[in-house]
Amino acid sequence: DDYVISGIGVAKADAPAAELLSKAPVIYISGKPSNNSTGFVYTSLVGSAAAYNYDRQAMEVLGFTVTDNAAEADLIIGASSLDAQALEAVKNGTPYIGYGSTAIRSAAKLFENGQLVRQTVDGSAMDALAYVTYPTVTATNASYVAEGDDILYGYGAGYFETIPDGAQVLVQLDGSKDLLEGFLPSDGAHYEDFLNNSIQAISYQGAGVDGADLDVVLFANTLTNKTHQRDEYNFISNTAFASVVTETIVGPSVDHDDDKDDNQEIDEGDTPLDPTPGFTDVADNFWGKEAIDAVVEAGLMQGTSDTTFAPNATTTRAMLMTILARMDGVDTTGGATWYTKGMEWAVAEGVSDGTNPEGVITREQLVTMLYRSFGSPEVSEEALTFADAAQISDWAADAMKWAVENGILTGKGNNTLDPQGNATRAELAAVLVRATAE
């Protein structure tokens, strides 16, 4: 039979940014028991591996390929403890999403003692259905934000009491709203703490104990405990697809306030549909055009191709280290990787410790590295008044103050700085231009 397919090309559509996937993600589920040597070979698998089987069933429902070799996996997952294979892979940088009390007890050992602490309402508490907020938007939770899905079911009644420096809060209980449902003793030792904006999920990219290179997403409670309750499965699938992203392709979509690093108002009509001759994805009326032109002319940044800049794509720690090294007059050519020379300079100058160079850089990390490259100038004692100032990591506090006081960082909409949000290429260009303006 003959078929006719018609459609609108992405270049002409009002489409959001697209992520290019290198392959279908392969999953390793931690905690699979060994086969029994006597009797029924799968006795342990069937009779005493509930958490693993919940995860196995979830991956089957989602249609992912599962491997028994962690070295072949794109993502390690599980409600069980990290087994030997999984632990080695996670320490070497394989992305990992762990959830629930058992997994978090195991994951806590990836950090120094006391850096990751999970607490629970009470020993007899079971679960809760609650309203949540998403302080930091990443690939893991972006679909929930886009859909306005502000409800989370968590089996375990737990929360993170302490999180590592540099961790991003992905999901937080909304303390302004009542619980929808739950089996929680109201006289539990930590009942009020749980209700008071408790942290439900975090992400962390950076150094762990014993030289570990971590890229982890952690949920305080399980995501796969109930097959009939599958809304939380997408946290796992989103993270899985993010593990095989190779490139962000930015189309002519609307530039919302959260895509820019200043307080200017941009109307829905200010869409980059009128491109400059240099970059087809940077319009004359795009908020970051002048900054992009300036950094490209100065040789600090380049386009992602001869005709595109990808202003709304994320960038990496390696990119910033290389740019700052160039600004200091360092020849960054040569080396084992394109960023080797820049990273060596950054470590030698105390700008960065060189960990996780290919990790996506956050806004507070960007500002902190820039601040250190300027010699860590003194800042005032006045506290920042932005609505999300409390989300600034302790190690980034002075850098963020410096950036605000000097007009390098002016905030986003709704009086926020979004310190733990990922920095875009356009934001990086704007920050560099402002920092070197004088």
PDB file of N, CA and C in Angstrom, residues 108-141:
ATOM      1  N   ALA A 108      24.567   6.863  51.011  1.00  0.00           N
ATOM      2  CA  ALA A 108      25.209   7.767  51.974  1.00  0.00           C
ATOM      3  C   ALA A 108      26.696   7.467  52.109  1.00  0.00           C
ATOM      4  N   LYS A 109      27.081   6.226  51.836  1.00  0.00           N
ATOM      5  CA  LYS A 109      28.487   5.836  51.940  1.00  0.00           C
ATOM      6  C   LYS A 109      29.326   6.367  50.781  1.00  0.00           C
ATOM      7  N   LEU A 110      28.664   6.950  49.777  1.00  0.00           N
ATOM      8  CA  LEU A 110      29.398   7.585  48.682  1.00  0.00           C
ATOM      9  C   LEU A 110      29.956   8.936  49.097  1.00  0.00           C
ATOM     10  N   PHE A 111      29.474   9.444  50.238  1.00  0.00           N
ATOM     11  CA  PHE A 111      29.865  10.761  50.723  1.00  0.00           C
ATOM     12  C   PHE A 111      30.560  10.639  52.075  1.00  0.00           C
ATOM     13  N   GLU A 112      31.176  11.728  52.491  1.00  0.00           N
ATOM     14  CA  GLU A 112      31.759  11.762  53.826  1.00  0.00           C
ATOM     15  C   GLU A 112      30.652  11.575  54.860  1.00  0.00           C
ATOM     16  N   ASN A 113      31.011  11.037  56.002  1.00  0.00           N
ATOM     17  CA  ASN A 113      30.037  10.748  57.046  1.00  0.00           C
ATOM     18  C   ASN A 113      29.258  12.006  57.444  1.00  0.00           C
ATOM     19  N   GLY A 114      27.941  11.898  57.420  1.00  0.00           N
ATOM     20  CA  GLY A 114      27.095  13.011  57.833  1.00  0.00           C
ATOM     21  C   GLY A 114      26.688  13.956  56.732  1.00  0.00           C
ATOM     22  N   GLN A 115      27.212  13.771  55.512  1.00  0.00           N
ATOM     23  CA  GLN A 115      26.865  14.686  54.419  1.00  0.00           C
ATOM     24  C   GLN A 115      25.495  14.382  53.815  1.00  0.00           C
ATOM     25  N   LEU A 116      25.072  13.134  53.879  1.00  0.00           N
ATOM     26  CA  LEU A 116      23.759  12.745  53.361  1.00  0.00           C
ATOM     27  C   LEU A 116      23.038  11.978  54.461  1.00  0.00           C
ATOM     28  N   VAL A 117      21.985  12.587  54.984  1.00  0.00           N
ATOM     29  CA  VAL A 117      21.249  11.978  56.095  1.00  0.00           C
ATOM     30  C   VAL A 117      19.767  11.921  55.751  1.00  0.00           C
ATOM     31  N   ARG A 118      19.213  10.716  55.793  1.00  0.00           N
ATOM     32  CA  ARG A 118      17.773  10.528  55.584  1.00  0.00           C
ATOM     33  C   ARG A 118      17.094  10.343  56.926  1.00  0.00           C
ATOM     34  N   GLN A 119      15.974  10.999  57.089  1.00  0.00           N
ATOM     35  CA  GLN A 119      15.191  10.880  58.314  1.00  0.00           C
ATOM     36  C   GLN A 119      13.799  10.389  57.947  1.00  0.00           C
ATOM     37  N   THR A 120      13.078   9.826  58.891  1.00  0.00           N
ATOM     38  CA  THR A 120      11.711   9.386  58.633  1.00  0.00           C
ATOM     39  C   THR A 120      10.788   9.921  59.711  1.00  0.00           C
ATOM     40  N   VAL A 121       9.509  10.025  59.394  1.00  0.00           N
ATOM     41  CA  VAL A 121       8.532  10.576  60.334  1.00  0.00           C
ATOM     42  C   VAL A 121       8.542   9.803  61.637  1.00  0.00           C
ATOM     43  N   ASP A 122       8.520   8.488  61.510  1.00  0.00           N
ATOM     44  CA  ASP A 122       8.408   7.623  62.681  1.00  0.00           C
ATOM     45  C   ASP A 122       8.604   6.188  62.202  1.00  0.00           C
ATOM     46  N   GLY A 123       9.002   5.329  63.105  1.00  0.00           N
ATOM     47  CA  GLY A 123       9.219   3.945  62.726  1.00  0.00           C
ATOM     48  C   GLY A 123       7.982   3.247  62.210  1.00  0.00           C
ATOM     49  N   SER A 124       6.813   3.728  62.603  1.00  0.00           N
ATOM     50  CA  SER A 124       5.571   3.097  62.157  1.00  0.00           C
ATOM     51  C   SER A 124       4.925   3.807  60.977  1.00  0.00           C
ATOM     52  N   ALA A 125       5.529   4.899  60.503  1.00  0.00           N
ATOM     53  CA  ALA A 125       4.982   5.640  59.362  1.00  0.00           C
ATOM     54  C   ALA A 125       5.151   4.822  58.086  1.00  0.00           C
ATOM     55  N   MET A 126       4.199   4.976  57.162  1.00  0.00           N
ATOM     56  CA  MET A 126       4.254   4.167  55.945  1.00  0.00           C
ATOM     57  C   MET A 126       4.422   4.996  54.679  1.00  0.00           C
ATOM     58  N   ASP A 127       3.458   5.866  54.354  1.00  0.00           N
ATOM     59  CA  ASP A 127       3.517   6.553  53.073  1.00  0.00           C
ATOM     60  C   ASP A 127       2.752   7.863  53.124  1.00  0.00           C
ATOM     61  N   ALA A 128       2.835   8.617  52.033  1.00  0.00           N
ATOM     62  CA  ALA A 128       2.130   9.898  51.949  1.00  0.00           C
ATOM     63  C   ALA A 128       1.919  10.284  50.497  1.00  0.00           C
ATOM     64  N   LEU A 129       0.794  10.913  50.237  1.00  0.00           N
ATOM     65  CA  LEU A 129       0.491  11.524  48.946  1.00  0.00           C
ATOM     66  C   LEU A 129       0.416  13.020  49.212  1.00  0.00           C
ATOM     67  N   ALA A 130       1.342  13.777  48.630  1.00  0.00           N
ATOM     68  CA  ALA A 130       1.493  15.176  49.028  1.00  0.00           C
ATOM     69  C   ALA A 130       1.737  16.083  47.839  1.00  0.00           C
ATOM     70  N   TYR A 131       1.438  17.360  48.040  1.00  0.00           N
ATOM     71  CA  TYR A 131       1.791  18.380  47.062  1.00  0.00           C
ATOM     72  C   TYR A 131       3.279  18.691  47.196  1.00  0.00           C
ATOM     73  N   VAL A 132       3.925  18.935  46.064  1.00  0.00           N
ATOM     74  CA  VAL A 132       5.361  19.219  46.078  1.00  0.00           C
ATOM     75  C   VAL A 132       5.687  20.406  45.181  1.00  0.00           C
ATOM     76  N   THR A 133       6.891  20.921  45.349  1.00  0.00           N
ATOM     77  CA  THR A 133       7.435  21.946  44.462  1.00  0.00           C
ATOM     78  C   THR A 133       8.727  21.416  43.860  1.00  0.00           C
ATOM     79  N   TYR A 134       9.208  22.093  42.819  1.00  0.00           N
ATOM     80  CA  TYR A 134      10.423  21.672  42.121  1.00  0.00           C
ATOM     81  C   TYR A 134      11.414  22.843  42.107  1.00  0.00           C
ATOM     82  N   PRO A 135      12.208  23.002  43.175  1.00  0.00           N
ATOM     83  CA  PRO A 135      13.122  24.155  43.273  1.00  0.00           C
ATOM     84  C   PRO A 135      14.123  24.254  42.133  1.00  0.00           C
ATOM     85  N   THR A 136      14.606  23.120  41.646  1.00  0.00           N
ATOM     86  CA  THR A 136      15.545  23.095  40.527  1.00  0.00           C
ATOM     87  C   THR A 136      14.992  22.172  39.447  1.00  0.00           C
ATOM     88  N   VAL A 137      14.961  22.667  38.226  1.00  0.00           N
ATOM     89  CA  VAL A 137      14.423  21.864  37.125  1.00  0.00           C
ATOM     90  C   VAL A 137      15.571  21.244  36.339  1.00  0.00           C
ATOM     91  N   THR A 138      15.582  19.934  36.258  1.00  0.00           N
ATOM     92  CA  THR A 138      16.553  19.194  35.453  1.00  0.00           C
ATOM     93  C   THR A 138      15.783  18.213  34.577  1.00  0.00           C
ATOM     94  N   ALA A 139      16.509  17.436  33.809  1.00  0.00           N
ATOM     95  CA  ALA A 139      15.843  16.442  32.966  1.00  0.00           C
ATOM     96  C   ALA A 139      15.025  15.462  33.796  1.00  0.00           C
ATOM     97  N   THR A 140      15.440  15.204  35.023  1.00  0.00           N
ATOM     98  CA  THR A 140      14.740  14.240  35.873  1.00  0.00           C
ATOM     99  C   THR A 140      13.308  14.654  36.167  1.00  0.00           C
ATOM    100  N   ASN A 141      13.085  15.932  36.444  1.00  0.00           N
ATOM    101  CA  ASN A 141      11.742  16.368  36.845  1.00  0.00           C
ATOM    102  C   ASN A 141      11.066  17.307  35.848  1.00  0.00           C
TER     103      ASN A 141
END
